[in-house]
Coordinates of C-alpha atoms in Angstrom, one line a residue:
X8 CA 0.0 0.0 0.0
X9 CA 1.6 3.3 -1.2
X10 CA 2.4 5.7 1.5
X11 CA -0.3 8.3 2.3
X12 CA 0.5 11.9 1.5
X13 CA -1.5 15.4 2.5
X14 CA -2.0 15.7 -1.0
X15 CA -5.4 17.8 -2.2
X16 CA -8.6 16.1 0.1
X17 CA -11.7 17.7 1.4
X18 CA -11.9 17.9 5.1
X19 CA -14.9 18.0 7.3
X20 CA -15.2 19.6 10.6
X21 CA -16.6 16.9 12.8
X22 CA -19.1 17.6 15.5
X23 CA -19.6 14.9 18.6
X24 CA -22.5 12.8 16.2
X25 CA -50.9 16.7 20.8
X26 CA -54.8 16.0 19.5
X27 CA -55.9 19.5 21.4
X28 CA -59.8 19.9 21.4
X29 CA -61.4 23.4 21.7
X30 CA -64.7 24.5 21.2
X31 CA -65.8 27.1 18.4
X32 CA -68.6 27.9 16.4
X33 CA -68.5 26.3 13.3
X34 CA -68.3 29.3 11.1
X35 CA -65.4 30.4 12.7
X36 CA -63.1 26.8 13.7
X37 CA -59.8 26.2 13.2
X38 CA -58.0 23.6 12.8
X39 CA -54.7 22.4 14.6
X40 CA -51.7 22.5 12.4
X41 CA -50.4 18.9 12.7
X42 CA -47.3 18.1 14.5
X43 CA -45.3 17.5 11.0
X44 CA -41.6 17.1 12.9
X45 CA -42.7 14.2 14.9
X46 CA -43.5 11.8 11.6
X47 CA -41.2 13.4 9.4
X48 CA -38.6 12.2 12.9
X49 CA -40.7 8.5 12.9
X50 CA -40.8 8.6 8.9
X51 CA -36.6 9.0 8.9
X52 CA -36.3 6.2 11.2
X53 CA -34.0 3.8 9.6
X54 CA -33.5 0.2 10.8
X55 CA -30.0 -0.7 11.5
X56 CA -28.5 -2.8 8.9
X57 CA -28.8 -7.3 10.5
X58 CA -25.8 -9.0 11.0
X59 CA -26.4 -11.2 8.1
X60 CA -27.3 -7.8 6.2
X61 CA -23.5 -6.5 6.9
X62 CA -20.6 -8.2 4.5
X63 CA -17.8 -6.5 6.0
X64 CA -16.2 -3.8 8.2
X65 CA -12.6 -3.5 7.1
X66 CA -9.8 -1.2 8.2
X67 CA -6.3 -0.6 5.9
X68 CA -3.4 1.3 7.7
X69 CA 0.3 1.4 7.3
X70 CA 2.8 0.7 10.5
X71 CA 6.5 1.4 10.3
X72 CA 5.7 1.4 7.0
X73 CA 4.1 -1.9 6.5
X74 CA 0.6 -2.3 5.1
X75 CA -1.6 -4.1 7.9
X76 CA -5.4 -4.8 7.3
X77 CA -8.0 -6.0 10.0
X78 CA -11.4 -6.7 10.8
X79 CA -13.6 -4.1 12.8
X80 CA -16.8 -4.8 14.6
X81 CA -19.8 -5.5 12.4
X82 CA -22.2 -2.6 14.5
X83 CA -19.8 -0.1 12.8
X84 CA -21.6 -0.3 9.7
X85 CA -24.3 1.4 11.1
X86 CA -22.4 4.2 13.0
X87 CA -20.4 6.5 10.6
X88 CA -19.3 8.6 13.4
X89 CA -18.4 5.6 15.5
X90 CA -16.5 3.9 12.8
X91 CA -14.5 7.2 12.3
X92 CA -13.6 7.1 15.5
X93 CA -12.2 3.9 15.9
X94 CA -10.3 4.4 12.6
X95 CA -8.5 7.2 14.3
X96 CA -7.6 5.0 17.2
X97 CA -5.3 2.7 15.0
X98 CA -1.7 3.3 15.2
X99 CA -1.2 4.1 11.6
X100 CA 1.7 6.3 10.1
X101 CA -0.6 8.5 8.2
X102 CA -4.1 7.9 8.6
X103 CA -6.5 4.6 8.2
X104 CA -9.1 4.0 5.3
X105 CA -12.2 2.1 6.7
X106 CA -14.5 -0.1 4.0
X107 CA -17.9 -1.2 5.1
X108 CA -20.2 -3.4 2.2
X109 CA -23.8 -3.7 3.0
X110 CA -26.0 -6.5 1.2
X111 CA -23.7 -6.9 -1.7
X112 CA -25.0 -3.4 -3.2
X113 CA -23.9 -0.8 -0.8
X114 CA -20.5 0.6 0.2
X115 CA -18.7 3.3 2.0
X116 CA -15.3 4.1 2.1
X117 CA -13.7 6.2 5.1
X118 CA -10.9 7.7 4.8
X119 CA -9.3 9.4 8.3
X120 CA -6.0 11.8 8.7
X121 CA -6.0 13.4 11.7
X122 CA -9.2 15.5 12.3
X123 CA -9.5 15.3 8.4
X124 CA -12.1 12.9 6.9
X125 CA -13.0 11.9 3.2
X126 CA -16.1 9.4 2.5
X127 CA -17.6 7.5 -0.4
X128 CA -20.8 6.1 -1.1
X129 CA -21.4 4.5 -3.7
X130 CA -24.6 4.7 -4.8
X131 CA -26.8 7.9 -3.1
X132 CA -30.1 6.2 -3.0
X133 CA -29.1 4.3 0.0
X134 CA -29.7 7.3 2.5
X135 CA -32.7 6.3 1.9
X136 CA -32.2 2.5 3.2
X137 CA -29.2 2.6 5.5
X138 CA -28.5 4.4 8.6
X139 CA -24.6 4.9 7.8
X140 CA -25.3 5.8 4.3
X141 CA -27.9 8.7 5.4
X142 CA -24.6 9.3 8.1
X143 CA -22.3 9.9 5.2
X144 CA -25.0 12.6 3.2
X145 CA -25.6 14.6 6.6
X146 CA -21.5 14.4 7.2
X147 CA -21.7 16.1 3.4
X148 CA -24.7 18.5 3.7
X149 CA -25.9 16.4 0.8
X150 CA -29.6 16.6 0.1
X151 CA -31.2 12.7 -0.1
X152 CA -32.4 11.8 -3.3
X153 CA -36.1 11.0 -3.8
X154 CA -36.7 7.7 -2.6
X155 CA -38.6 6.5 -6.4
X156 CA -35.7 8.2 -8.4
X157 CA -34.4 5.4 -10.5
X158 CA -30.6 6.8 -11.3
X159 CA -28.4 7.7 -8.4
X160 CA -24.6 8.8 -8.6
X161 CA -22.0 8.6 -5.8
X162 CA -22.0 10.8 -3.2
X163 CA -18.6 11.7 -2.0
X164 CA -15.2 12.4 -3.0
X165 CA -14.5 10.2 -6.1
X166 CA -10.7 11.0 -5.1
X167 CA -10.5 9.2 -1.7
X168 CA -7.5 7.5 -2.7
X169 CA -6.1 9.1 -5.7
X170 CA -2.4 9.1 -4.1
X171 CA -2.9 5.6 -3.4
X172 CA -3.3 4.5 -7.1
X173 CA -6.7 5.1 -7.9
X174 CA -8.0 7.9 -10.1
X175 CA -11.6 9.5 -9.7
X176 CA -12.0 8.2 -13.7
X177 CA -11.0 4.3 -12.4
X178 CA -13.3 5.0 -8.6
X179 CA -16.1 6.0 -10.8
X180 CA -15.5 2.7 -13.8
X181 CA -15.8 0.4 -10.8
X182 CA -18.6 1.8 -9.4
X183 CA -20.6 1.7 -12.8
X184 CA -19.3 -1.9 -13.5
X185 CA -23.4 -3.6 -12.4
X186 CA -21.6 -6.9 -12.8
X187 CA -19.4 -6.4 -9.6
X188 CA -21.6 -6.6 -6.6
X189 CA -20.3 -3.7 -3.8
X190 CA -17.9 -6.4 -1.9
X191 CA -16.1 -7.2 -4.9
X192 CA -15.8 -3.4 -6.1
X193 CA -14.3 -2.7 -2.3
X194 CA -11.9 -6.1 -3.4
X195 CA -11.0 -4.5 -7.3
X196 CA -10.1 -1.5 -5.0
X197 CA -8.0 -2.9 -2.5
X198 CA -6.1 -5.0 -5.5
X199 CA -5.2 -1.2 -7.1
X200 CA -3.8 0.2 -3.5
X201 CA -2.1 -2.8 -3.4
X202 CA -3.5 -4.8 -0.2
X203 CA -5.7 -7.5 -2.5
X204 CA -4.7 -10.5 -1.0
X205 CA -4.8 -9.1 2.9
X206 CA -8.2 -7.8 2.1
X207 CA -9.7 -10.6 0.9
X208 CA -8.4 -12.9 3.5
X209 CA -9.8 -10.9 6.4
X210 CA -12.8 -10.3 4.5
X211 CA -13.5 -14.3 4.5
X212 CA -12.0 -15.0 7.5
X213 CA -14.0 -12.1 9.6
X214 CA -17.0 -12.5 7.5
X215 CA -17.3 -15.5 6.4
X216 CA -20.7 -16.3 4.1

């Protein structure tokens, strides 16, 4: 795994994560506006992604320079803010890049230097579905897409890992390849930053199924 630099990124400042009845002539009633913040807060509920629903949760760092990549806890995949937490709890030399695949169709990629963190999602749609993916559009100030829209892009920063070996043009090809179900685009991805074979391993071993 190529050595991180402070290269261009986009940093984010992080933050710690009634039926009244009245009488009236009829002429004259009027109604109760409805308490429209308690469903819309009921309405963007989102159930936490099941344990069989979560492929992986995957952190890559370097240590005296050696690539190392290990398993995380599977709740993470539902926490963004968690997750990026932990990730800056490893001891790596510049940083730590956190993959989480969700149902074989949805993933997010962390990326976290410092107080300084990048995401990816790859497809928007899934703020709709997951909490960690509606995590990563409220990280961004990104407005959700409507929930029938058929088309949805990425949300994020195609670049992530650009000084790692992976252009925003090759990000973006993976991501639009529908043959590749999300684990195996995270896999494609960790071949091109060179820690394939570590990745996969983990992957199976942590997350077996």
């Amino acid at each position: 795994m190529p050595d991180f630099d402070d290269d261009e990124y986009e940093s984010f400042d992080l933050e710690g994560p009634g039926d009244g009845t009245a009488e009236a002539d009829d002429s004259e009633a009027e109604l109760d506006e409805p308490d429209l913040d308690e469903g819309d807060d009921e309405d963007d509920e989102l159930e936490d992604a099941a344990p069989d629903e979560i492929d992986f949760v995957i952190a890559a760092y370097r240590e005296d320079g050696q690539p190392l990549v290990q398993a995380l806890q599977g709740p993470l995949a539902n926490d963004l803010d968690e997750l990026i937490v932990q990730l800056r709890r490893l001891p790596g030399d510049a940083g730590a890049v956190g993959f989480v695949s969700l149902v074989e169709e949805v993933f997010v990629i962390v990326r976290v230097r410092g107080q300084h963190v990048q995401v990816l999602l790859n497809d928007s749609g899934a703020a709709n579905e997951w909490p960690i993916a509606r995590d990563v559009a409220d990280l961004l100030n990104e407005e959700i897409p409507d929930p029938d829209e058929e088309e949805t892009e990425p949300m994020g920063d195609l670049g992530i890992l650009s000084d790692l070996g992976i252009s925003d043009f090759d990000m973006e090809t993976i991501i639009d390849n529908l043959d590749l179900s999300s684990d195996q685009m995270l896999a494609e991805i960790a071949d091109k930053i060179k820690i394939g074979p570590q990745f996969r391993k983990i992957a199976d071993a942590a997350f077996p199924g």
